[in-house]
JSON list of C-alpha atoms and ligand atoms in Angstrom, two decimals:
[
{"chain": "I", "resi": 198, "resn": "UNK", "atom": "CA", "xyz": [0.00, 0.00, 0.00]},
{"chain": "I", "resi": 199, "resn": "UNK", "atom": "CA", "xyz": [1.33, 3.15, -0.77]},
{"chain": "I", "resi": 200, "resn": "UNK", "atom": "CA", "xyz": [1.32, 6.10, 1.83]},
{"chain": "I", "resi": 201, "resn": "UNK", "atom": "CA", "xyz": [-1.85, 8.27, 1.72]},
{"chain": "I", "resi": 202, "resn": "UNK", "atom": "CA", "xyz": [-0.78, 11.86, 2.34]},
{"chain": "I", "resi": 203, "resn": "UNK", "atom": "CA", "xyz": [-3.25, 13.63, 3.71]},
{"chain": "I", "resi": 204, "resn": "UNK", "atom": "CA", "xyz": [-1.97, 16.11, 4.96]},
{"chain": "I", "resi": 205, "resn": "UNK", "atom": "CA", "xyz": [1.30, 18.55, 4.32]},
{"chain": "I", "resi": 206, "resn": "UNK", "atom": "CA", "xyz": [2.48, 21.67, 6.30]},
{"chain": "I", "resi": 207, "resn": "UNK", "atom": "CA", "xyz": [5.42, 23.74, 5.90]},
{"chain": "I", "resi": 208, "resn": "UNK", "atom": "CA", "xyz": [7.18, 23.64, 9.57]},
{"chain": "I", "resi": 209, "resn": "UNK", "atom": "CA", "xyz": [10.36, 26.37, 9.45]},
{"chain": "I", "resi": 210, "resn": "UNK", "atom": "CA", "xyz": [13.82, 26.76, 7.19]},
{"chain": "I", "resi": 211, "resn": "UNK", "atom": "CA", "xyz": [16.80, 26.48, 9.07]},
{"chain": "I", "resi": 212, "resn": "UNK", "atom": "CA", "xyz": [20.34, 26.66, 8.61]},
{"chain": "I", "resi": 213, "resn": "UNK", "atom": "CA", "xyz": [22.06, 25.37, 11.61]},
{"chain": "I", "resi": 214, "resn": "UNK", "atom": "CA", "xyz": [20.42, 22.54, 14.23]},
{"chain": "I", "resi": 215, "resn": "UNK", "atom": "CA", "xyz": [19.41, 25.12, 17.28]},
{"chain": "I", "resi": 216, "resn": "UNK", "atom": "CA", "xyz": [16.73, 26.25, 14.85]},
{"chain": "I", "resi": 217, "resn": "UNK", "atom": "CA", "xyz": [15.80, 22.72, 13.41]},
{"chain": "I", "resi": 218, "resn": "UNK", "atom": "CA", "xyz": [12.36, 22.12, 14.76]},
{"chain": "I", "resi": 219, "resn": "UNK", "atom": "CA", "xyz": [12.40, 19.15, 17.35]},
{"chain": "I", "resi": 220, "resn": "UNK", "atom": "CA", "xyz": [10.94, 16.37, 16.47]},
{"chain": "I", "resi": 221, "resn": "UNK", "atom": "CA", "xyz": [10.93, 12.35, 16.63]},
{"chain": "I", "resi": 222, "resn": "UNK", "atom": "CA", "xyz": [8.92, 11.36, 14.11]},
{"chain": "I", "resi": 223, "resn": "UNK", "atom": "CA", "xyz": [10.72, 9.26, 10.94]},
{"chain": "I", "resi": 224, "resn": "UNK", "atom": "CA", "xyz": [12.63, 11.64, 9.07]},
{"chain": "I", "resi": 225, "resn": "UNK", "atom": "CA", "xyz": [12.96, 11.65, 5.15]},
{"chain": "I", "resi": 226, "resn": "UNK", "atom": "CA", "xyz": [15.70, 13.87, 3.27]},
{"chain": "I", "resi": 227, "resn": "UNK", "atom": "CA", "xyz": [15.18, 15.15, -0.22]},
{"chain": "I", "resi": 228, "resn": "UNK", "atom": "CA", "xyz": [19.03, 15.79, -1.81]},
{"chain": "I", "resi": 229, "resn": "UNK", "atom": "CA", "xyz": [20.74, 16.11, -4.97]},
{"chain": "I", "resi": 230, "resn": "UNK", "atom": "CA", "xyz": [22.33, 18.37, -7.39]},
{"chain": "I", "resi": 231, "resn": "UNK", "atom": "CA", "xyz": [20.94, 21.75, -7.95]},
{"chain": "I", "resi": 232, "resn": "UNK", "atom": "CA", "xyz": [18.65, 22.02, -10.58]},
{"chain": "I", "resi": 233, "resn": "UNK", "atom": "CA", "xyz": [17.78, 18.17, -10.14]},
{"chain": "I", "resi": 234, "resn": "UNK", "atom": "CA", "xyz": [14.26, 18.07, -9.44]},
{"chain": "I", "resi": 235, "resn": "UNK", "atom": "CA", "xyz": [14.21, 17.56, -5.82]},
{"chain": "I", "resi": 236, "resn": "UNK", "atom": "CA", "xyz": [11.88, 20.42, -4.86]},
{"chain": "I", "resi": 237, "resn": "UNK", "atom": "CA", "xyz": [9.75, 19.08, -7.21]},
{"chain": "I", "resi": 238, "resn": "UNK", "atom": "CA", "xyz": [9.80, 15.66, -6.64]},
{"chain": "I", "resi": 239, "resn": "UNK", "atom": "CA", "xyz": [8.37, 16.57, -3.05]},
{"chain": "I", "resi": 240, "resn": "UNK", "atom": "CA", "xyz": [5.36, 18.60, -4.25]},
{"chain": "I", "resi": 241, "resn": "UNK", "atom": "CA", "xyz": [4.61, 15.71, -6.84]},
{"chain": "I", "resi": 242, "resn": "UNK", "atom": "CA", "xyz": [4.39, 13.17, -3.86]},
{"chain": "I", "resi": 243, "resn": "UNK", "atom": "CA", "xyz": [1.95, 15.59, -1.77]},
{"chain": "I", "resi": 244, "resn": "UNK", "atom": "CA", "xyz": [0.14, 15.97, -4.49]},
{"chain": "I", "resi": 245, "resn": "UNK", "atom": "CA", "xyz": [0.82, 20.19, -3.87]},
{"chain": "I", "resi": 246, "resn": "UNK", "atom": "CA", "xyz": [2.06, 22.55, -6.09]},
{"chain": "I", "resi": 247, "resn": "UNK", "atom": "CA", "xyz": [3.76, 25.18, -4.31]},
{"chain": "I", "resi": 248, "resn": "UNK", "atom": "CA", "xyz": [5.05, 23.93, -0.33]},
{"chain": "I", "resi": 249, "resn": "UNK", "atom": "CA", "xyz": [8.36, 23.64, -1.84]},
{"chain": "I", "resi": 250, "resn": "UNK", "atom": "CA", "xyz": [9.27, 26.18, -3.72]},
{"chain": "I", "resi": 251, "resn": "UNK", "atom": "CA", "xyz": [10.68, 25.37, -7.47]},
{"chain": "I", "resi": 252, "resn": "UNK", "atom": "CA", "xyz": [13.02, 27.15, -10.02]},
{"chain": "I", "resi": 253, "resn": "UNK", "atom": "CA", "xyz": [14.30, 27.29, -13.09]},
{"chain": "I", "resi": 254, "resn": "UNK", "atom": "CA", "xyz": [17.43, 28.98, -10.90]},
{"chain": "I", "resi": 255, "resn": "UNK", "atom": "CA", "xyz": [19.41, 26.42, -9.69]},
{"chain": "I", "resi": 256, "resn": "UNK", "atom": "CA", "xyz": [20.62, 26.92, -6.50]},
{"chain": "I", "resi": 257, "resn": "UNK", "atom": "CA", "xyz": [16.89, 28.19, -5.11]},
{"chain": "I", "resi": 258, "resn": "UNK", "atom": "CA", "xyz": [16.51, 26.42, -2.15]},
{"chain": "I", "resi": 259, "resn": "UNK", "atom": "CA", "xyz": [19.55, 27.62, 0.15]},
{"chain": "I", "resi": 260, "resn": "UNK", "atom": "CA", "xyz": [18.07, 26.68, 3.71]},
{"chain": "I", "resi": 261, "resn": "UNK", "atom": "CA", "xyz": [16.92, 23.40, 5.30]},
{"chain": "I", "resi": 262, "resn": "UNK", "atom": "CA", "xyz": [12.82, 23.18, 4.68]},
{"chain": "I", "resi": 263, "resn": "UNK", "atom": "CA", "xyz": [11.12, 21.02, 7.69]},
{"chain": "I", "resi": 264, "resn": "UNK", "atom": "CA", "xyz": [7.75, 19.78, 6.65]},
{"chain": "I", "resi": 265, "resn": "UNK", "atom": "CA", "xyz": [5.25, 17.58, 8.48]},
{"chain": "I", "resi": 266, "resn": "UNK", "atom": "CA", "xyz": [3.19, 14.71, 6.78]},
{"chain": "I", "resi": 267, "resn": "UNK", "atom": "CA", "xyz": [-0.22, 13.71, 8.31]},
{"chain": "I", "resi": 268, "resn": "UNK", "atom": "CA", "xyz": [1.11, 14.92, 11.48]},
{"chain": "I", "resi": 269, "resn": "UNK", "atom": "CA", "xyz": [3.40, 12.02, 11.95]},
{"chain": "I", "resi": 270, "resn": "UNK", "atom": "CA", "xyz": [6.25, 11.70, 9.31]},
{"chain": "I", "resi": 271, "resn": "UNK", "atom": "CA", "xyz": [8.87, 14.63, 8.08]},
{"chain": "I", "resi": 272, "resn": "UNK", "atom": "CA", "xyz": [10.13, 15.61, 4.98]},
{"chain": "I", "resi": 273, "resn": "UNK", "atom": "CA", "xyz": [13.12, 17.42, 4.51]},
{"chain": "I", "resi": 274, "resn": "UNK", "atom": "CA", "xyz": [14.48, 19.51, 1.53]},
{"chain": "I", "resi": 275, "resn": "UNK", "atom": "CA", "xyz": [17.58, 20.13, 1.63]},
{"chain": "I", "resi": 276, "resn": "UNK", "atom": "CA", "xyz": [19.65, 22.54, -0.75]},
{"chain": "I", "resi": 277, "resn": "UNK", "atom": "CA", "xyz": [21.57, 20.85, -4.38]},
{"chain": "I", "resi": 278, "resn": "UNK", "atom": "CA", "xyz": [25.09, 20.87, -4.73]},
{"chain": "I", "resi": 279, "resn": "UNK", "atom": "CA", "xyz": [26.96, 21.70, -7.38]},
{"chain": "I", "resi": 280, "resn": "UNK", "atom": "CA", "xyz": [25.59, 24.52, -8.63]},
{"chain": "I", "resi": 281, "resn": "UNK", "atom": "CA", "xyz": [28.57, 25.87, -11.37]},
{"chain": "I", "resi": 282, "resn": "UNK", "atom": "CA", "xyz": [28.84, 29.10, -9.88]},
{"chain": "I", "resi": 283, "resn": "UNK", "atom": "CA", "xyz": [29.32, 28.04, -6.43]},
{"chain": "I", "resi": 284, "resn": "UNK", "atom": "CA", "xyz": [32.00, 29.91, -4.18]},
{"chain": "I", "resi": 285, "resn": "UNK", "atom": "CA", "xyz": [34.36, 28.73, -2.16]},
{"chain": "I", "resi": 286, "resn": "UNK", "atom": "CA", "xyz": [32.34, 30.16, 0.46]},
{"chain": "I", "resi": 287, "resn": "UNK", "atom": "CA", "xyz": [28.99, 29.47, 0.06]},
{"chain": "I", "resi": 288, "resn": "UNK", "atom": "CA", "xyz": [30.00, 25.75, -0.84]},
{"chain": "I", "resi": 289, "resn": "UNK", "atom": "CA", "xyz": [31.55, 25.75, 2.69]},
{"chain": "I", "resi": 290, "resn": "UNK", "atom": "CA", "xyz": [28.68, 26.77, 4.06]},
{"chain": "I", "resi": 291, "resn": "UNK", "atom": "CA", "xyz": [26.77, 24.47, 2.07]},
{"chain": "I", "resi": 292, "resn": "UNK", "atom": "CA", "xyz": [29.48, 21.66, 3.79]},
{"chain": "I", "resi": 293, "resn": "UNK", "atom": "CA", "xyz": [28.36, 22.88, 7.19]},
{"chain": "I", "resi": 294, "resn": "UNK", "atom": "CA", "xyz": [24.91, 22.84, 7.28]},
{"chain": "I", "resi": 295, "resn": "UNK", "atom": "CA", "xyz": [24.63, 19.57, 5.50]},
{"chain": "I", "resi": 296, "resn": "UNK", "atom": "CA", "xyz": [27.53, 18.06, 7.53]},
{"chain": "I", "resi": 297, "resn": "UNK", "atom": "CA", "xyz": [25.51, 19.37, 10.82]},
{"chain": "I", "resi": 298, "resn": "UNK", "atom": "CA", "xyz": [22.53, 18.11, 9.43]},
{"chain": "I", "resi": 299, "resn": "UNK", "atom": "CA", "xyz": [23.00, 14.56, 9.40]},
{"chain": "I", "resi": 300, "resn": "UNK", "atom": "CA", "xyz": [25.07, 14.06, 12.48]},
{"chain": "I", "resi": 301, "resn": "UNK", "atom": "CA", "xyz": [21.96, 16.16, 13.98]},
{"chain": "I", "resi": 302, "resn": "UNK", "atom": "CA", "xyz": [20.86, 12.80, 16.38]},
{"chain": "I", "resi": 303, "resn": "UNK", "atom": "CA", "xyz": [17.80, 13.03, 14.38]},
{"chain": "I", "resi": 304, "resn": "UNK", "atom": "CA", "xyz": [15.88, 9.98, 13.77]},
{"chain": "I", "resi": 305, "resn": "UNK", "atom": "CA", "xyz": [16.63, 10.37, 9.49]},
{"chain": "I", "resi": 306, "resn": "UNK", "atom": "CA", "xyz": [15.93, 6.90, 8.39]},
{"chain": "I", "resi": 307, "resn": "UNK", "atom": "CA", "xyz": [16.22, 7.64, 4.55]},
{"chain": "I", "resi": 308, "resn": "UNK", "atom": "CA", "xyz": [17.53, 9.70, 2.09]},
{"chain": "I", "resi": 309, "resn": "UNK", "atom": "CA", "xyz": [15.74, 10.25, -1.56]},
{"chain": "I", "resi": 310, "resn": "UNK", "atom": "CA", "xyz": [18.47, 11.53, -3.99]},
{"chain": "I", "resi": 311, "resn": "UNK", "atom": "CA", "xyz": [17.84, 13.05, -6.92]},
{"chain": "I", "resi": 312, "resn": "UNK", "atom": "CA", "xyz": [19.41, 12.37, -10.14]},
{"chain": "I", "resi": 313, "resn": "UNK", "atom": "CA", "xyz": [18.56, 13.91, -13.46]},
{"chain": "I", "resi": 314, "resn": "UNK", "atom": "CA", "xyz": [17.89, 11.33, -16.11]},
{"chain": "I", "resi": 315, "resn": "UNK", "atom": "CA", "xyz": [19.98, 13.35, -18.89]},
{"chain": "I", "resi": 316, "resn": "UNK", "atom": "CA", "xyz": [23.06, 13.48, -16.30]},
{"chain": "I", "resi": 317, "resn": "UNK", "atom": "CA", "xyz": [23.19, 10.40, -14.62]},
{"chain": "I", "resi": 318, "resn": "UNK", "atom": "CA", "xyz": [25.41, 9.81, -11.43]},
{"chain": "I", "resi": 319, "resn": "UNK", "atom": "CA", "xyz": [28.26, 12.43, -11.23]},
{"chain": "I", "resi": 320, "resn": "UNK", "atom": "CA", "xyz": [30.94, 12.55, -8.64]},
{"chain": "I", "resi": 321, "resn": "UNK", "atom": "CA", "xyz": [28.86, 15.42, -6.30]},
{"chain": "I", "resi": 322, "resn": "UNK", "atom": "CA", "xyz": [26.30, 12.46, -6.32]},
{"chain": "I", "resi": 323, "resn": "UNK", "atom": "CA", "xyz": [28.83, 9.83, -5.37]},
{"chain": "I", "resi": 324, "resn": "UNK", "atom": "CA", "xyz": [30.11, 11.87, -2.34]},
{"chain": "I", "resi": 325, "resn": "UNK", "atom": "CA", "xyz": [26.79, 12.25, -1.17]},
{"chain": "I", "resi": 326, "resn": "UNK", "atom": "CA", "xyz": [26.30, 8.42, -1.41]},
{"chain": "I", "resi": 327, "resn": "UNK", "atom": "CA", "xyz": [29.26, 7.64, 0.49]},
{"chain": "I", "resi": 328, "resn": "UNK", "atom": "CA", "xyz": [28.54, 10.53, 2.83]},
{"chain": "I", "resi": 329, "resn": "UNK", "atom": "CA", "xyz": [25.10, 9.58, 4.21]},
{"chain": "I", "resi": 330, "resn": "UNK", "atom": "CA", "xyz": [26.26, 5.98, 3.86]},
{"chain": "I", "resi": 331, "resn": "UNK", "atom": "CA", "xyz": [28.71, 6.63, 6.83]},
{"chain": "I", "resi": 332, "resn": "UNK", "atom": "CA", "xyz": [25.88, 7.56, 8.66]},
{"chain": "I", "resi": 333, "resn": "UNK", "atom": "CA", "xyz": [23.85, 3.89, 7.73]},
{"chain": "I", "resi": 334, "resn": "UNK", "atom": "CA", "xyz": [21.05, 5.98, 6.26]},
{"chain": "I", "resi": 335, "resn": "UNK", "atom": "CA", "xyz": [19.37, 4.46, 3.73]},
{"chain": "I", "resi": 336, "resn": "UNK", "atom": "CA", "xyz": [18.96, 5.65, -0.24]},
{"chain": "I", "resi": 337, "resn": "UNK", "atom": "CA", "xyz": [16.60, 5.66, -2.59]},
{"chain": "I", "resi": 338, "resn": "UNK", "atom": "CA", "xyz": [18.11, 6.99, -5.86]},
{"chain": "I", "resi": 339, "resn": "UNK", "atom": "CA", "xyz": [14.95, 8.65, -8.08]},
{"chain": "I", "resi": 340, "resn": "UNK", "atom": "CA", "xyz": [16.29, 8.90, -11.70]},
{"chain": "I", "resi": 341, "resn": "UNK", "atom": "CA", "xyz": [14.18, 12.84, -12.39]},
{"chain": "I", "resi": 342, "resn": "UNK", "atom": "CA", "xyz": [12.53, 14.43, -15.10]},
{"chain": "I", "resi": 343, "resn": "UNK", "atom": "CA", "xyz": [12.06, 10.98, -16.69]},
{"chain": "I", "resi": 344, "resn": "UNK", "atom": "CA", "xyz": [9.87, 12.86, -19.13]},
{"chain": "I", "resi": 345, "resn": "UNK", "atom": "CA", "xyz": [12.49, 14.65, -21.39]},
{"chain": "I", "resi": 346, "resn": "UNK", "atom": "CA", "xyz": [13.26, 11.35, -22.62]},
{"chain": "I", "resi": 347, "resn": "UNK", "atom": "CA", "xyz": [12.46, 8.31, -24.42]},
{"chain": "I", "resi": 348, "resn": "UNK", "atom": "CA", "xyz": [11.33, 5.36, -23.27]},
{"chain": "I", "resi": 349, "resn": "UNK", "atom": "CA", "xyz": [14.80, 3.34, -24.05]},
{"chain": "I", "resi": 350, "resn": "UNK", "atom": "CA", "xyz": [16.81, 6.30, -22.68]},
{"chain": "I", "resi": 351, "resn": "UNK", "atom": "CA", "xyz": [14.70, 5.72, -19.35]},
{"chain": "I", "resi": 352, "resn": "UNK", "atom": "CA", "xyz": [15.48, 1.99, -19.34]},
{"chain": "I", "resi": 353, "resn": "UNK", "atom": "CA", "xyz": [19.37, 2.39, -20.41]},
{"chain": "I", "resi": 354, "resn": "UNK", "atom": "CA", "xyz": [19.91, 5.14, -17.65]},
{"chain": "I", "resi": 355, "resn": "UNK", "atom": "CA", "xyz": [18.03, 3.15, -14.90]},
{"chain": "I", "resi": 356, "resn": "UNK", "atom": "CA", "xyz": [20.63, -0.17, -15.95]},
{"chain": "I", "resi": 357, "resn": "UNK", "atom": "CA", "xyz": [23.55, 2.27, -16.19]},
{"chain": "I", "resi": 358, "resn": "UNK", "atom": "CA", "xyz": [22.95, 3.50, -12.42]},
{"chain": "I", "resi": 359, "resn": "UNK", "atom": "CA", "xyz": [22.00, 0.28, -11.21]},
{"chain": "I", "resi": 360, "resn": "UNK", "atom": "CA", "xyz": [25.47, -1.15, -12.51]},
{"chain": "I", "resi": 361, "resn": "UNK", "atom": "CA", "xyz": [27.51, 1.62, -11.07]},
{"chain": "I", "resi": 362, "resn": "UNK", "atom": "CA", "xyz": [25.61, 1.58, -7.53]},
{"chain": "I", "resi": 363, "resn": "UNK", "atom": "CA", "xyz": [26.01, -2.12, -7.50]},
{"chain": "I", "resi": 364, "resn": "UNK", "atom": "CA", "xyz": [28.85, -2.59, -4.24]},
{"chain": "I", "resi": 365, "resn": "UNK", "atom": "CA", "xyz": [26.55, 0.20, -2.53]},
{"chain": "I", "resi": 366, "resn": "UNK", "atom": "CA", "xyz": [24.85, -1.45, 0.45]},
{"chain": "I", "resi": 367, "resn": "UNK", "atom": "CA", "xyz": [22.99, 1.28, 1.57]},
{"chain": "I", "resi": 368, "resn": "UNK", "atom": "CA", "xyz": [21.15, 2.06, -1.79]},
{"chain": "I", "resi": 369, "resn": "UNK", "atom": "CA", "xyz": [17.96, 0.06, -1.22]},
{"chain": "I", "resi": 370, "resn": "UNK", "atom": "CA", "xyz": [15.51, 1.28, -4.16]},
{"chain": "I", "resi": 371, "resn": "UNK", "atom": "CA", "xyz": [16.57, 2.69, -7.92]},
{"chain": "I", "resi": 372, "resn": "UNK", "atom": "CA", "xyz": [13.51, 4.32, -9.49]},
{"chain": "I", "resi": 373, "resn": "UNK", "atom": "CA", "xyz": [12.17, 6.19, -12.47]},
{"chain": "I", "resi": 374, "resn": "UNK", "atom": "CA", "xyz": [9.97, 9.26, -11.60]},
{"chain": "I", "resi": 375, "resn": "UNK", "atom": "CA", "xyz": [8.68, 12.31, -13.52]},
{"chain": "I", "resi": 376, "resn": "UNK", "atom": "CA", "xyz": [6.87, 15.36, -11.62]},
{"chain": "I", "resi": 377, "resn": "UNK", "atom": "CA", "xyz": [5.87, 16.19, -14.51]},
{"chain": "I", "resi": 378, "resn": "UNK", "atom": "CA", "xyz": [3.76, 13.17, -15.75]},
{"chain": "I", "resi": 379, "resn": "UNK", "atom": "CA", "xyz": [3.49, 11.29, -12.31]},
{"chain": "I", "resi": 380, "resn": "UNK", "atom": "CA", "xyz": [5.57, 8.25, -13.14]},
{"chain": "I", "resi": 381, "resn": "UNK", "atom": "CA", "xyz": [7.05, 7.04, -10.17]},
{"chain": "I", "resi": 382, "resn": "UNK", "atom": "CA", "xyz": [5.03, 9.09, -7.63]},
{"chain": "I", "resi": 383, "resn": "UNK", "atom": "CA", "xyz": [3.44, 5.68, -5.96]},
{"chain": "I", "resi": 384, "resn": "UNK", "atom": "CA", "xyz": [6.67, 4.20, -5.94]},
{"chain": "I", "resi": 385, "resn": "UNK", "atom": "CA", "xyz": [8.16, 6.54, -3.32]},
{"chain": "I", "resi": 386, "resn": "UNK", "atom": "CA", "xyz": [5.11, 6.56, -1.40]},
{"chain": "I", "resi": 387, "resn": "UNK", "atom": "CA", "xyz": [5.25, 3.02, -1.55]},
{"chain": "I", "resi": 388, "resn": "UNK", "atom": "CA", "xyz": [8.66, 3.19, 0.34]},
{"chain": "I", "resi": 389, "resn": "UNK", "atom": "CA", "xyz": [8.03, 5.52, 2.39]},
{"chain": "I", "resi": 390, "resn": "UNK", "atom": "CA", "xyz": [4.69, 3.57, 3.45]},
{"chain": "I", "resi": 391, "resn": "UNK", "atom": "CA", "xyz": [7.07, 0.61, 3.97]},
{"chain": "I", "resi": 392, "resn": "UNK", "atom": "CA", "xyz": [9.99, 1.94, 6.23]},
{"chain": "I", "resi": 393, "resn": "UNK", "atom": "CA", "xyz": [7.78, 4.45, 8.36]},
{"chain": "I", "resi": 394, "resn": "UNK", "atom": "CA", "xyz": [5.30, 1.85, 9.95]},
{"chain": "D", "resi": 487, "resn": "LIG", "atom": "N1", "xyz": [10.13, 18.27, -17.41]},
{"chain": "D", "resi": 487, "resn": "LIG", "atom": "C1", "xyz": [10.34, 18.19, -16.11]},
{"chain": "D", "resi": 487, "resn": "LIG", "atom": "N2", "xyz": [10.86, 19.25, -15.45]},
{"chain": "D", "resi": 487, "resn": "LIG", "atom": "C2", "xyz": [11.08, 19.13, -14.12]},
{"chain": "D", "resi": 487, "resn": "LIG", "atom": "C3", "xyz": [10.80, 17.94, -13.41]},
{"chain": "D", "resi": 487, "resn": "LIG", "atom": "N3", "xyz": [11.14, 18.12, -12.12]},
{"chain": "D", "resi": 487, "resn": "LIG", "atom": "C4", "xyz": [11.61, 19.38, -12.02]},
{"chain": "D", "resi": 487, "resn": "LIG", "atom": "N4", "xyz": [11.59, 20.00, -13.22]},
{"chain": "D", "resi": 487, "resn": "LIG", "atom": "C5", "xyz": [12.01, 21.38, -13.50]},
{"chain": "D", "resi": 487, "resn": "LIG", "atom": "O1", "xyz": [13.38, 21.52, -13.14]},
{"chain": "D", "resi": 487, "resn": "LIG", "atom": "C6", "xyz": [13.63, 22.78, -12.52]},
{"chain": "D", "resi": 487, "resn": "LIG", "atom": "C7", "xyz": [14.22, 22.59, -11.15]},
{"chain": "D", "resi": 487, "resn": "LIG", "atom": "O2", "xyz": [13.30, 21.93, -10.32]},
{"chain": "D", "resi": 487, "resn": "LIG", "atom": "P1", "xyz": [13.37, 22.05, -8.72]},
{"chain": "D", "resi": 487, "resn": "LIG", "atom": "O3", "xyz": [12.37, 21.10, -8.18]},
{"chain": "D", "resi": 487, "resn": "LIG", "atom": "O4", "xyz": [13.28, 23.47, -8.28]},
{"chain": "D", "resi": 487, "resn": "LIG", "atom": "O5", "xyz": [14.85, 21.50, -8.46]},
{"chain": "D", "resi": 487, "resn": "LIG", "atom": "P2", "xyz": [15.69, 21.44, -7.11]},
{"chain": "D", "resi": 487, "resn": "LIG", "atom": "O6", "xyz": [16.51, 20.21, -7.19]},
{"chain": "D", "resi": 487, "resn": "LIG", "atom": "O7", "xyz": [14.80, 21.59, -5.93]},
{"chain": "D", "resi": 487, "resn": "LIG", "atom": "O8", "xyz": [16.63, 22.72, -7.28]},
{"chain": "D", "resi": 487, "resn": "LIG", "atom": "P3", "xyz": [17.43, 23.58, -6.17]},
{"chain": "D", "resi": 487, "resn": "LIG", "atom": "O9", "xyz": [16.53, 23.79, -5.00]},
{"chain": "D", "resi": 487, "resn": "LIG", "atom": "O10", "xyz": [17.78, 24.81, -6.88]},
{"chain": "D", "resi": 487, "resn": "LIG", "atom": "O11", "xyz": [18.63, 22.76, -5.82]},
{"chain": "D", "resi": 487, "resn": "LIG", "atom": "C8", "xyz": [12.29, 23.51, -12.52]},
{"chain": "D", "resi": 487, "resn": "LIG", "atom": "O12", "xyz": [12.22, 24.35, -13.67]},
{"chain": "D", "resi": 487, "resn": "LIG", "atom": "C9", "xyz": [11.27, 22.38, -12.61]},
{"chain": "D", "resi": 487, "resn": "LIG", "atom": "O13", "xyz": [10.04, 22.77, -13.21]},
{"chain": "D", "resi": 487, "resn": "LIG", "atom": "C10", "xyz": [10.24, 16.82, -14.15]},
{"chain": "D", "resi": 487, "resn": "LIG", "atom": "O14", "xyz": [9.96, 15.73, -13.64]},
{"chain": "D", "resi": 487, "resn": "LIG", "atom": "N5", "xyz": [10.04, 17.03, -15.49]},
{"chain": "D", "resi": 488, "resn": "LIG", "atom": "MG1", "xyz": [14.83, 22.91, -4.39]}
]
């Protein structure tokens, strides 16, 4: 059975865990590279169209978004990396928060990356992987904007990252998804459903 959202609020941004909004209910991250869909991919699961907010811009969300689901699950968006005109700085920063994030004793029990369909897995992507792996969260890697291409492109991607994220224990679930169209969307509710009873 997939997960029935009924129900979505925007909690609080923060950058840094004093502001993080305490909670202990099962925690899901949204992450990937700028630009990637992730903002999206959110809204298309609540079925909402604006409590994340979505650019063309990459680089638009630049604080950690809380949400709460049905009062009893919480969604996280978290801000891309690798955005090309990144500064040493603000890619520091970007280190920080992230870094703080998930060693915040939070009770994260998955991560949902991101990955455009026309880019594949890049090495950003593989950092993250190994990154949140060292923390034994779990990853669901949701192949975006399946939509721009063709059916064999979908299929050819989806084997390609399946082959390269083969010695990764920690990626449980490989999917195709499209905001856009829907594809995908009961798949990730599906998992969610599963790991949050
Ligand atoms: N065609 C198509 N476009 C999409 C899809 N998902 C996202 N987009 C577009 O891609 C752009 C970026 O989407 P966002 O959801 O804002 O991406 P993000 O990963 O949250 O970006 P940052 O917050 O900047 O890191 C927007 O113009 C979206 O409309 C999709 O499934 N299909
Ligand atoms: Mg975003």
């Amino acid at each position: 059975m997939p997960l029935n959202i009924k129900k979505s609020d925007f909690v609080k941004s923060a950058s840094k865990p004093s502001q993080y909004p305490p909670t202990s209910h099962p925690e899901f991250f949204f992450a990937g590279k700028s630009n990637s869909g992730k903002s999206s991919m959110l809204n298309a699961i609540c079925n909402r169209k604006k409590l994340a907010i979505t650019s063309k811009t990459p680089g638009r969300t630049q604080l950690i978004n809380f949400f709460l689901i049905n009062d009893c699950i919480s969604f996280v968006d978290i801000p891309g990396y690798g955005y090309a005109n990144t500064s040493k700085k603000v890619s520091n920063a970007w280190n920080d928060m992230i870094l703080n994030y998930l060693a915040s004793n939070r009770n994260i029990v998955s991560m949902f990356m991101a990955v455009d369909i026309r880019r594949g897995i890049e090495e950003l992507d593989t950092k993250m992987i190994n990154l949140t792996s060292s923390y034994n969260i779990d990853i669901n890697i949701i192949i975006t904007k399946a939509d721009k291409v063709s059916k064999a492109k979908k299929f050819e991607m989806k084997r390609k990252i399946e082959n390269e994220l083969l010695n990764y224990k920690n990626v449980k679930n490989i999917n195709i998804f499209s905001s856009k169209s829907g594809e995908g969307v009961r798949d990730i509710l599906e998992i969610i459903e599963k790991i949050s009873l």
